[in-house]
CSV table of C-alpha atoms in Angstrom, one decimal:
chain,number,residue,atom,x,y,z
A,857,UNK,CA,-63.3,40.6,-27.2
A,858,UNK,CA,-62.8,36.8,-27.5
A,859,UNK,CA,-63.7,37.0,-31.2
A,860,UNK,CA,-61.1,39.6,-31.8
A,861,UNK,CA,-58.5,37.4,-30.2
A,862,UNK,CA,-59.5,34.4,-32.4
A,863,UNK,CA,-59.4,36.7,-35.5
A,864,UNK,CA,-55.9,37.8,-34.6
A,865,UNK,CA,-54.7,34.3,-34.0
A,866,UNK,CA,-56.0,33.2,-37.5
A,867,UNK,CA,-54.5,36.3,-39.2
A,868,UNK,CA,-51.1,35.7,-37.5
A,869,UNK,CA,-51.4,32.1,-38.7
A,870,UNK,CA,-51.9,33.2,-42.3
A,871,UNK,CA,-48.6,35.3,-42.1
A,872,UNK,CA,-46.5,32.7,-40.3
A,873,UNK,CA,-47.7,29.7,-42.2
A,874,UNK,CA,-46.9,31.4,-45.5
A,875,UNK,CA,-43.4,32.5,-44.5
A,876,UNK,CA,-40.9,30.4,-46.3
A,877,UNK,CA,-38.3,30.9,-43.6
A,878,UNK,CA,-40.3,29.2,-40.9
A,879,UNK,CA,-43.1,27.3,-42.5
A,880,UNK,CA,-41.2,24.0,-42.3
A,881,UNK,CA,-40.5,24.3,-38.5
A,882,UNK,CA,-43.5,26.3,-37.2
A,883,UNK,CA,-47.2,26.2,-37.9
A,884,UNK,CA,-49.9,28.2,-36.1
A,885,UNK,CA,-53.4,26.6,-35.8
A,886,UNK,CA,-56.6,27.7,-34.1
A,887,UNK,CA,-58.5,24.5,-33.3
A,888,UNK,CA,-62.3,25.2,-33.5
A,889,UNK,CA,-64.9,23.3,-31.5
A,890,UNK,CA,-62.3,21.9,-29.1
A,891,UNK,CA,-63.7,18.7,-27.5
A,892,UNK,CA,-62.7,15.6,-25.5
A,893,UNK,CA,-62.2,13.7,-28.8
A,894,UNK,CA,-59.8,16.3,-30.0
A,895,UNK,CA,-58.1,16.4,-26.6
A,896,UNK,CA,-57.5,12.6,-26.8
A,897,UNK,CA,-55.4,13.3,-29.9
A,898,UNK,CA,-53.6,16.5,-29.0
A,899,UNK,CA,-52.7,15.9,-25.3
A,900,UNK,CA,-50.6,12.7,-25.7
A,901,UNK,CA,-48.8,14.3,-28.7
A,902,UNK,CA,-47.7,17.4,-26.8
A,903,UNK,CA,-44.2,18.0,-25.5
A,904,UNK,CA,-45.0,21.3,-23.7
A,905,UNK,CA,-48.2,22.5,-22.2
A,906,UNK,CA,-48.7,26.3,-21.7
A,907,UNK,CA,-51.0,27.5,-18.9
A,908,UNK,CA,-50.7,31.2,-18.6
A,909,UNK,CA,-53.5,32.5,-16.5
A,910,UNK,CA,-52.9,35.4,-14.1
A,911,UNK,CA,-53.1,34.4,-10.4
A,912,UNK,CA,-56.7,34.2,-9.3
A,913,UNK,CA,-58.1,33.9,-12.8
A,914,UNK,CA,-57.4,30.2,-13.5
A,915,UNK,CA,-60.2,29.0,-15.8
A,916,UNK,CA,-59.7,25.3,-15.2
A,917,UNK,CA,-57.4,23.3,-13.0
A,918,UNK,CA,-57.6,20.0,-14.9
A,919,UNK,CA,-56.3,20.5,-18.5
A,920,UNK,CA,-52.7,21.1,-17.2
A,921,UNK,CA,-53.0,17.9,-15.2
A,922,UNK,CA,-54.0,15.9,-18.3
A,923,UNK,CA,-51.0,17.1,-20.2
A,924,UNK,CA,-48.6,16.4,-17.4
A,925,UNK,CA,-50.1,12.9,-16.8
A,926,UNK,CA,-49.3,12.2,-20.5
A,927,UNK,CA,-45.7,13.4,-20.2
A,928,UNK,CA,-46.0,17.0,-21.4
A,929,UNK,CA,-43.9,19.5,-19.4
A,930,UNK,CA,-45.6,22.5,-18.0
A,931,UNK,CA,-44.8,26.1,-18.9
A,932,UNK,CA,-47.0,28.5,-16.8
A,933,UNK,CA,-47.6,31.2,-14.3
A,934,UNK,CA,-47.6,30.8,-10.6
A,935,UNK,CA,-51.3,30.1,-10.4
A,936,UNK,CA,-53.8,27.5,-9.4
A,937,UNK,CA,-53.1,23.9,-10.2
A,938,UNK,CA,-49.7,24.9,-11.7
A,939,UNK,CA,-48.6,25.4,-8.1
A,940,UNK,CA,-49.9,22.1,-7.0
A,941,UNK,CA,-48.3,20.3,-9.9
A,942,UNK,CA,-44.9,21.9,-9.3
A,943,UNK,CA,-45.2,20.9,-5.6
A,944,UNK,CA,-45.6,17.2,-6.7
A,945,UNK,CA,-43.3,16.9,-9.8
A,946,UNK,CA,-40.6,19.3,-8.6
A,947,UNK,CA,-40.0,22.9,-9.6
A,948,UNK,CA,-36.9,21.8,-11.7
A,949,UNK,CA,-39.4,20.0,-14.0
A,950,UNK,CA,-41.6,23.1,-14.6
A,951,UNK,CA,-40.9,26.3,-16.6
A,952,UNK,CA,-42.4,29.0,-14.5
A,953,UNK,CA,-42.6,32.6,-15.8
A,954,UNK,CA,-44.1,35.9,-14.8
A,955,UNK,CA,-43.5,38.9,-12.6
A,956,UNK,CA,-44.3,36.8,-9.5
A,957,UNK,CA,-42.2,33.8,-10.4
A,958,UNK,CA,-40.5,32.4,-7.2
A,959,UNK,CA,-37.0,33.9,-6.8
A,960,UNK,CA,-34.8,35.3,-4.1
A,961,UNK,CA,-37.3,38.0,-3.1
A,962,UNK,CA,-40.4,35.8,-2.9
A,963,UNK,CA,-41.2,32.7,-0.8
A,964,UNK,CA,-40.8,29.5,-2.8
A,965,UNK,CA,-43.2,26.7,-3.2
A,966,UNK,CA,-41.2,24.5,-0.9
A,967,UNK,CA,-41.4,27.1,1.9
A,968,UNK,CA,-45.2,27.4,2.1
A,969,UNK,CA,-48.2,25.0,1.6
A,970,UNK,CA,-49.6,25.4,-1.9
A,971,UNK,CA,-52.9,26.9,-0.7
A,972,UNK,CA,-51.0,29.5,1.4
A,973,UNK,CA,-48.6,30.3,-1.5
A,974,UNK,CA,-51.5,30.7,-3.9
A,975,UNK,CA,-53.2,33.2,-1.5
A,976,UNK,CA,-50.0,35.1,-1.1
A,977,UNK,CA,-49.6,35.4,-4.9
A,978,UNK,CA,-53.2,36.5,-5.3
A,979,UNK,CA,-52.6,39.3,-2.8
A,980,UNK,CA,-49.5,40.4,-4.7
A,981,UNK,CA,-51.5,40.4,-8.0
A,982,UNK,CA,-54.0,42.8,-6.4
A,983,UNK,CA,-51.2,45.2,-5.5
A,984,UNK,CA,-49.9,45.1,-9.1
A,985,UNK,CA,-53.4,45.8,-10.4
A,986,UNK,CA,-53.7,48.8,-8.0
A,987,UNK,CA,-50.5,50.1,-9.3
A,988,UNK,CA,-51.6,49.8,-13.0
A,989,UNK,CA,-54.8,51.6,-12.2
A,990,UNK,CA,-53.5,54.5,-10.2
A,991,UNK,CA,-49.9,54.7,-11.3
A,992,UNK,CA,-49.9,53.6,-15.0
A,993,UNK,CA,-46.7,53.6,-17.0
A,994,UNK,CA,-46.4,53.6,-20.8
A,995,UNK,CA,-46.1,50.2,-22.4
A,996,UNK,CA,-42.7,51.3,-23.9
A,997,UNK,CA,-41.4,51.5,-20.3
A,998,UNK,CA,-42.9,48.4,-18.8
A,999,UNK,CA,-42.2,46.1,-21.7
A,1000,UNK,CA,-40.4,47.5,-24.8
A,1001,UNK,CA,-40.6,44.1,-26.6
A,1002,UNK,CA,-44.4,44.0,-26.1
A,1003,UNK,CA,-44.7,47.6,-27.3
A,1004,UNK,CA,-43.0,46.5,-30.6
A,1005,UNK,CA,-45.6,43.7,-31.0
A,1006,UNK,CA,-48.4,46.1,-30.5
A,1007,UNK,CA,-46.9,48.5,-33.0
A,1008,UNK,CA,-46.7,45.7,-35.6
A,1009,UNK,CA,-50.4,44.7,-35.0
A,1010,UNK,CA,-51.5,48.4,-35.1
A,1011,UNK,CA,-49.7,49.0,-38.3
A,1012,UNK,CA,-51.7,46.3,-40.1
A,1013,UNK,CA,-49.2,43.4,-40.4
A,1014,UNK,CA,-52.1,41.0,-39.5
A,1015,UNK,CA,-55.0,42.8,-41.1
A,1016,UNK,CA,-56.6,46.2,-40.4
A,1017,UNK,CA,-54.9,47.3,-37.2
A,1018,UNK,CA,-57.9,49.5,-36.2
A,1019,UNK,CA,-60.0,46.4,-35.7
A,1020,UNK,CA,-57.7,45.3,-32.8
A,1021,UNK,CA,-57.6,48.6,-31.0
A,1022,UNK,CA,-60.3,47.6,-28.4
A,1023,UNK,CA,-58.3,44.5,-27.5
A,1024,UNK,CA,-54.9,46.3,-27.4
A,1025,UNK,CA,-56.3,49.0,-25.2
A,1026,UNK,CA,-57.3,46.5,-22.5
A,1027,UNK,CA,-53.6,46.1,-22.0
A,1028,UNK,CA,-52.5,49.7,-22.6
A,1029,UNK,CA,-55.0,51.0,-20.1
A,1030,UNK,CA,-55.4,49.0,-16.9
A,1031,UNK,CA,-53.8,45.7,-17.9
A,1032,UNK,CA,-56.0,43.7,-15.6
A,1033,UNK,CA,-54.3,40.4,-16.5
A,1034,UNK,CA,-50.7,41.9,-16.1
A,1035,UNK,CA,-49.6,41.0,-19.6
A,1036,UNK,CA,-47.1,43.8,-19.7
A,1037,UNK,CA,-45.6,42.6,-16.4
A,1038,UNK,CA,-45.2,39.0,-17.5
A,1039,UNK,CA,-44.4,39.3,-21.3
A,1040,UNK,CA,-40.6,39.6,-21.0
A,1041,UNK,CA,-40.4,36.8,-18.5
A,1042,UNK,CA,-42.6,34.6,-20.8
A,1043,UNK,CA,-40.2,35.1,-23.7
A,1044,UNK,CA,-37.3,34.2,-21.5
A,1045,UNK,CA,-39.1,31.0,-20.4
A,1046,UNK,CA,-39.6,30.1,-24.0
A,1047,UNK,CA,-35.8,30.5,-24.5
A,1048,UNK,CA,-35.2,28.1,-21.6
A,1049,UNK,CA,-37.6,25.6,-23.1
A,1050,UNK,CA,-35.7,25.8,-26.4
A,1051,UNK,CA,-32.4,25.2,-24.6
A,1052,UNK,CA,-33.8,22.3,-22.5
A,1053,UNK,CA,-35.3,20.6,-25.6
A,1054,UNK,CA,-31.9,20.3,-27.2
A,1055,UNK,CA,-30.8,17.8,-24.5
A,1056,UNK,CA,-33.1,15.0,-25.5
A,1057,UNK,CA,-32.1,12.6,-22.7
A,1058,UNK,CA,-32.7,15.3,-20.0
A,1059,UNK,CA,-36.0,16.2,-21.6
A,1060,UNK,CA,-37.2,12.6,-21.6
A,1061,UNK,CA,-36.1,12.3,-17.9
A,1062,UNK,CA,-38.2,15.4,-17.0
A,1063,UNK,CA,-41.1,14.0,-18.9
A,1064,UNK,CA,-41.0,10.6,-17.3
A,1065,UNK,CA,-40.5,12.1,-13.9
A,1066,UNK,CA,-43.5,14.4,-14.4
A,1067,UNK,CA,-45.8,11.5,-15.3
A,1068,UNK,CA,-44.5,9.3,-12.5
A,1069,UNK,CA,-45.2,12.0,-9.9
A,1070,UNK,CA,-48.7,12.9,-11.0
A,1071,UNK,CA,-50.4,10.2,-9.0
A,1072,UNK,CA,-52.0,12.7,-6.7
A,1073,UNK,CA,-54.1,14.0,-9.5
A,1074,UNK,CA,-55.8,10.8,-10.4
A,1075,UNK,CA,-59.6,10.9,-10.6
A,1076,UNK,CA,-59.8,8.1,-8.0
A,1077,UNK,CA,-58.0,10.2,-5.4
A,1078,UNK,CA,-60.0,13.3,-6.2
A,1079,UNK,CA,-63.4,11.4,-5.8
A,1080,UNK,CA,-62.2,9.8,-2.5
A,1081,UNK,CA,-61.3,13.2,-1.2
A,1082,UNK,CA,-64.6,14.7,-2.2
A,1083,UNK,CA,-66.4,11.7,-0.6
A,1084,UNK,CA,-64.4,12.1,2.7
A,1085,UNK,CA,-64.3,15.9,3.0
A,1086,UNK,CA,-67.4,17.2,1.3
A,1087,UNK,CA,-70.0,14.6,0.7
A,1088,UNK,CA,-69.4,12.6,4.0
A,1089,UNK,CA,-70.1,9.3,2.4
A,1090,UNK,CA,-68.4,6.0,2.6
A,1091,UNK,CA,-67.6,3.5,-0.1
A,1092,UNK,CA,-69.7,0.3,-0.4
A,1093,UNK,CA,-68.0,-2.9,-1.0
A,1094,UNK,CA,-69.6,-4.9,-3.8
A,1095,UNK,CA,-70.0,-8.6,-3.1
C-alpha cells in the first residue's frame, strides 16, 4: 500500500509541476531516502509542519518537535505530541483540524491534562471507527469534496486509475484512519494557514513564540525525566 501512495504522490507531482498556472508558486516533491542530513536542511527552512496522524496512530512524537523548535508552525490533528506542543506554545499558535478538533462540544486542551485529553480523544476515535464499520455511509455523503478527488484519481488524471483502487478502497470501506471525517476540516485549516500567512508580522510573532515556548521538549529535559522516572539513576558530577 505504501508503494501505491508513493506512486500517486509522484504522479500528482508530474501533473502539478507541469501546470503553467501553478508551477511558479507550487512544486510537489517526494524526497526519497529521508535522513538526518536531509532533515537538517528541510526543517529550518519550513514555515509550516503538517502532522496528520489519526489519534492513537502517531508514528513518531519527535519530528513535529524539531519543526517547532526551528520556528515552523504546526498544522495537525489532535493526537500525540501535537497535544503536548499546543499545551506549551498555546492553541492560538497551532492550526488544529479534524472531526475531533476542540470546540464547544468537546473538552479543550486547557480543561484536561494532555494525557487525559489524549485518552479521551482515542476513545472517541474508536467510536467513529465502530460507526464506519457497522453503519457505513457513502463517501459522497460524508465528504463530497473528497469524493471528487477520488473520482479524479479513478478516472486516470494521475495515471491508470485501476492501479489505485486498493488504496482508495481502504477509505471507501472502513476508513480506519478517518480520512473522510477529517478531509473537509483539513481543507479549511489550510485556508486558515493561507490567511494567517498574509500577515507577515503576526506570522513571525507566532513563529518566535512557538520556538520560545518549546523548552520542555529539549533532549536535556527528556533524558533527565527518563533518568528520574524510569532508570532510577542520578547524575554524576565530573571533577
